[in-house]
Amino acid sequence: MKFFLDTANLAQIQEAHDLGILDGITTNPSLMAKEGITGEAAVINHYRTICEIVDGDVSAEVFSTDFDSIIAEGKKLAAIHPNIVVKVPIIKDGVKAMKWFTDNGIRTNCTLVFSAGQAILCAKAGAAYVSPFVGRIDDSGWDGVQLVEQIRHIYDVQGFKTQILAASIRNPNHIIRCAEAGADVCTSPLEHILGLLNHPLTDSGLAKFIADTKKSGMTLG
Ligand code: G3P
């Protein structure tokens, strides 16, 4: 399973990149706004900077909801860098636009996916990625990981090539469960990726090893 970071924050992107396990980035209009990125020039410049840091796919979301505007916006985004993947919402014009992008060699990430039916439409439109929103489904009292499992099953049975990108990750356990469910990619805030490190027995075990090293005077220096 690939690890994407779900952020537009350059410091966090650099930190995850330096860790050596970063495979890509996803953003959305809310995450861009959080970083104070507004206006076409600033948006384009920010995506270019992200692409210079990360050697992997970078999802850049369109703001429009009608076919012609989605196409115009997506073309501009795709022209920024070969690693840009145009993120399109699962609406009627979005499906039509994703098919157009697929036919014209532009890769897409279908976003705001909350059902298996929506995921089938993404695959039919040739999306490179489908993004089920695991956390938001959990928030509404359903099981987000169960949707990832269902999409995995459907895509395997039907031979759909669209990659399942589990999004809206709320905790480290979501990452583990999405890996079990067969997600191709998990996009998460950095804190939940770092949360995978935590175990109290690791902390106490390491403290003892360090204490014993000091006691014995062992050194390789
Ligand atoms: O980028 C889409 C998705 O990951 C959003 O997550 O936390 O706003 O539900 P969240």
Coordinates of C-alpha atoms and ligand atoms in Angstrom, one line a residue:
M1 CA 0.0 0.0 0.0
K2 CA 1.3 3.4 -1.0
F3 CA 1.4 6.3 1.6
F4 CA 0.1 9.6 0.5
L5 CA 0.0 12.7 2.7
D6 CA -3.3 14.5 2.8
T7 CA -2.2 18.1 3.1
A8 CA -1.0 21.2 1.4
N9 CA 1.4 22.1 4.2
L10 CA 4.9 22.3 2.8
A11 CA 6.7 21.7 6.1
Q12 CA 4.7 18.5 6.7
I13 CA 5.3 17.4 3.1
Q14 CA 9.1 18.0 3.5
E15 CA 9.1 16.1 6.9
A16 CA 7.3 13.0 5.4
H17 CA 9.5 13.1 2.3
D18 CA 12.6 13.2 4.5
L19 CA 11.3 10.1 6.3
G20 CA 11.6 8.3 3.0
I21 CA 8.2 6.6 2.9
L22 CA 6.2 9.2 1.0
D23 CA 4.6 8.1 -2.2
G24 CA 2.4 11.1 -3.1
I25 CA 0.1 13.9 -2.0
T26 CA -3.6 14.6 -2.0
T27 CA -5.0 18.1 -1.5
N28 CA -8.5 19.6 -1.6
P29 CA -9.9 23.2 -1.6
S30 CA -10.2 23.1 2.2
L31 CA -6.6 22.1 2.7
M32 CA -5.4 24.7 0.2
A33 CA -7.5 27.4 2.0
K34 CA -6.0 26.3 5.4
E35 CA -2.5 27.2 4.1
G36 CA -3.8 30.5 2.8
I37 CA -3.3 29.7 -0.9
T38 CA -5.8 31.7 -3.0
G39 CA -5.7 33.0 -6.5
E40 CA -4.7 31.2 -9.7
A41 CA -1.0 32.1 -9.7
A42 CA -0.5 31.2 -6.0
V43 CA -2.4 27.8 -6.5
I44 CA -0.3 26.9 -9.5
N45 CA 2.9 28.0 -7.8
H46 CA 2.0 25.9 -4.7
Y47 CA 1.4 22.8 -6.7
R48 CA 4.6 23.3 -8.6
T49 CA 6.5 23.5 -5.2
I50 CA 4.9 20.3 -3.9
C51 CA 5.8 18.5 -7.1
E52 CA 9.4 19.6 -6.7
I53 CA 9.5 18.1 -3.2
V54 CA 7.6 14.8 -3.9
D55 CA 8.5 12.2 -6.4
G56 CA 5.0 10.8 -6.8
D57 CA 1.4 11.6 -7.8
V58 CA 0.0 14.9 -6.5
S59 CA -3.8 15.3 -6.6
A60 CA -5.0 18.8 -7.4
E61 CA -8.7 19.4 -7.1
V62 CA -10.9 21.4 -9.5
F63 CA -13.1 24.1 -7.9
S64 CA -15.7 24.0 -10.8
T65 CA -18.8 21.8 -11.1
D66 CA -19.8 22.1 -14.7
F67 CA -18.2 20.1 -17.5
D68 CA -16.6 22.9 -19.6
S69 CA -15.1 24.6 -16.5
I70 CA -13.9 21.3 -15.0
I71 CA -12.1 20.6 -18.3
A72 CA -10.6 24.1 -18.5
E73 CA -9.4 23.9 -14.9
G74 CA -8.2 20.4 -15.1
K75 CA -6.1 21.1 -18.2
K76 CA -4.4 24.0 -16.4
L77 CA -3.7 21.8 -13.4
A78 CA -2.4 18.9 -15.5
A79 CA 0.0 21.3 -17.3
I80 CA 1.8 22.2 -14.1
H81 CA 3.7 18.9 -13.8
P82 CA 3.5 15.3 -15.2
N83 CA 2.8 14.0 -11.7
I84 CA -0.4 16.1 -11.2
V85 CA -3.6 14.0 -11.0
V86 CA -6.8 16.1 -11.5
K87 CA -9.2 15.5 -8.6
V88 CA -12.8 15.6 -9.7
P89 CA -16.0 15.2 -7.6
I90 CA -18.4 12.4 -8.3
I91 CA -21.2 14.4 -9.9
K92 CA -22.7 13.9 -13.4
D93 CA -20.5 16.5 -15.1
G94 CA -17.6 15.1 -13.1
V95 CA -18.0 11.6 -14.5
K96 CA -18.3 13.1 -18.1
A97 CA -15.1 15.2 -17.4
M98 CA -13.2 12.2 -16.0
K99 CA -14.0 10.2 -19.2
W100 CA -12.8 13.2 -21.3
F101 CA -9.6 13.4 -19.2
T102 CA -9.0 9.7 -19.5
D103 CA -9.5 9.8 -23.3
N104 CA -7.0 12.7 -23.5
G105 CA -4.3 11.2 -21.4
I106 CA -4.9 13.2 -18.2
R107 CA -5.1 11.1 -15.0
T108 CA -7.9 11.7 -12.5
N109 CA -8.7 11.1 -8.8
C110 CA -12.5 10.8 -8.2
T111 CA -13.3 12.4 -4.9
L112 CA -16.2 12.6 -2.4
V113 CA -17.0 8.9 -2.8
F114 CA -19.4 7.5 -0.2
S115 CA -20.9 4.5 -2.0
A116 CA -20.0 1.4 -4.1
G117 CA -22.2 2.7 -6.9
Q118 CA -20.2 5.9 -7.1
A119 CA -17.0 3.9 -7.2
I120 CA -18.3 1.8 -10.1
L121 CA -18.9 5.0 -12.1
C122 CA -15.4 6.3 -11.3
A123 CA -13.9 3.0 -12.7
K124 CA -16.2 3.2 -15.8
A125 CA -14.9 6.7 -16.5
G126 CA -11.3 5.4 -16.3
A127 CA -10.3 7.3 -13.2
A128 CA -6.7 6.5 -12.0
Y129 CA -7.9 6.7 -8.4
V130 CA -11.2 6.4 -6.4
S131 CA -11.3 8.2 -3.1
P132 CA -13.7 6.7 -0.5
F133 CA -13.9 9.0 2.5
V134 CA -13.5 6.5 5.3
G135 CA -13.6 9.0 8.3
R136 CA -16.6 11.0 7.1
I137 CA -18.5 7.7 6.7
D138 CA -17.6 6.7 10.2
D139 CA -18.6 10.1 11.4
S140 CA -22.1 9.5 10.0
G141 CA -22.5 6.2 11.9
W142 CA -21.5 3.9 9.0
D143 CA -18.4 1.8 8.5
G144 CA -15.9 3.5 6.1
V145 CA -13.5 0.6 5.9
Q146 CA -16.4 -1.7 5.0
L147 CA -16.9 0.5 1.9
V148 CA -13.1 0.1 1.0
E149 CA -13.6 -3.7 1.3
Q150 CA -16.7 -3.6 -0.9
I151 CA -15.0 -1.5 -3.6
R152 CA -11.9 -3.9 -3.5
H153 CA -14.2 -6.9 -4.1
I154 CA -16.1 -5.2 -7.0
Y155 CA -13.0 -4.0 -8.7
D156 CA -11.3 -7.4 -8.4
V157 CA -14.4 -9.3 -9.7
Q158 CA -14.8 -6.9 -12.6
G159 CA -11.1 -6.4 -13.3
F160 CA -11.3 -2.6 -12.9
K161 CA -7.9 -1.0 -12.8
T162 CA -8.8 2.1 -10.9
Q163 CA -6.7 2.3 -7.7
I164 CA -8.5 2.5 -4.4
L165 CA -7.2 5.5 -2.4
A166 CA -8.6 5.5 1.1
A167 CA -9.1 9.1 2.2
S168 CA -10.5 11.0 5.2
I169 CA -8.3 9.1 7.6
R170 CA -8.9 9.9 11.3
N171 CA -6.5 7.7 13.2
P172 CA -3.6 5.2 12.8
N173 CA -6.0 2.2 13.1
H174 CA -7.8 3.4 9.9
I175 CA -4.5 3.1 8.1
I176 CA -4.0 -0.5 9.3
R177 CA -7.6 -1.5 8.5
C178 CA -7.4 0.0 5.0
A179 CA -4.2 -2.0 4.4
E180 CA -6.1 -5.1 5.5
A181 CA -9.0 -4.2 3.3
G182 CA -6.8 -4.1 0.2
A183 CA -6.6 -0.3 -0.4
D184 CA -3.9 0.5 -3.0
V185 CA -3.2 3.9 -1.4
C186 CA -3.9 5.5 2.0
T187 CA -3.8 9.3 2.2
S188 CA -3.5 10.6 5.7
P189 CA -2.5 13.5 7.8
L190 CA 1.1 13.2 9.0
E191 CA 0.2 12.7 12.6
H192 CA -1.6 9.4 11.9
I193 CA 1.3 8.1 9.9
L194 CA 3.6 8.9 12.8
G195 CA 1.0 7.4 15.1
L196 CA 1.8 4.0 13.6
L197 CA 5.2 4.2 15.4
N198 CA 3.7 4.3 18.9
H199 CA 3.8 1.4 21.3
P200 CA 4.5 1.6 25.0
L201 CA 6.6 -1.6 25.0
T202 CA 8.9 0.0 22.3
D203 CA 9.4 3.0 24.6
S204 CA 10.1 1.0 27.8
G205 CA 12.2 -1.5 25.9
L206 CA 14.3 1.2 24.3
A207 CA 14.7 3.1 27.6
K208 CA 16.1 -0.2 29.1
F209 CA 18.5 -0.8 26.2
I210 CA 19.8 2.8 26.5
A211 CA 20.2 2.5 30.3
D212 CA 22.1 -0.9 29.9
T213 CA 24.3 0.6 27.2
K214 CA 25.3 3.5 29.6
K215 CA 25.9 1.0 32.5
S216 CA 28.2 -1.3 30.5
G217 CA 30.0 1.6 28.8
M218 CA 29.5 -0.2 25.4
T219 CA 30.4 2.0 22.4
L220 CA 31.2 1.7 18.7
G221 CA 32.8 5.1 18.6
Ligands
G3P1 O1 -8.7 15.0 0.8 C1 -10.0 14.4 1.1 C2 -10.2 13.8 2.4 O2 -9.0 13.1 2.9 C3 -10.7 14.8 3.5 O3 -10.5 14.3 4.8 O4 -10.6 14.8 7.2 O5 -11.7 16.4 5.7 O6 -12.7 14.2 6.1 P1 -11.4 15.0 6.0

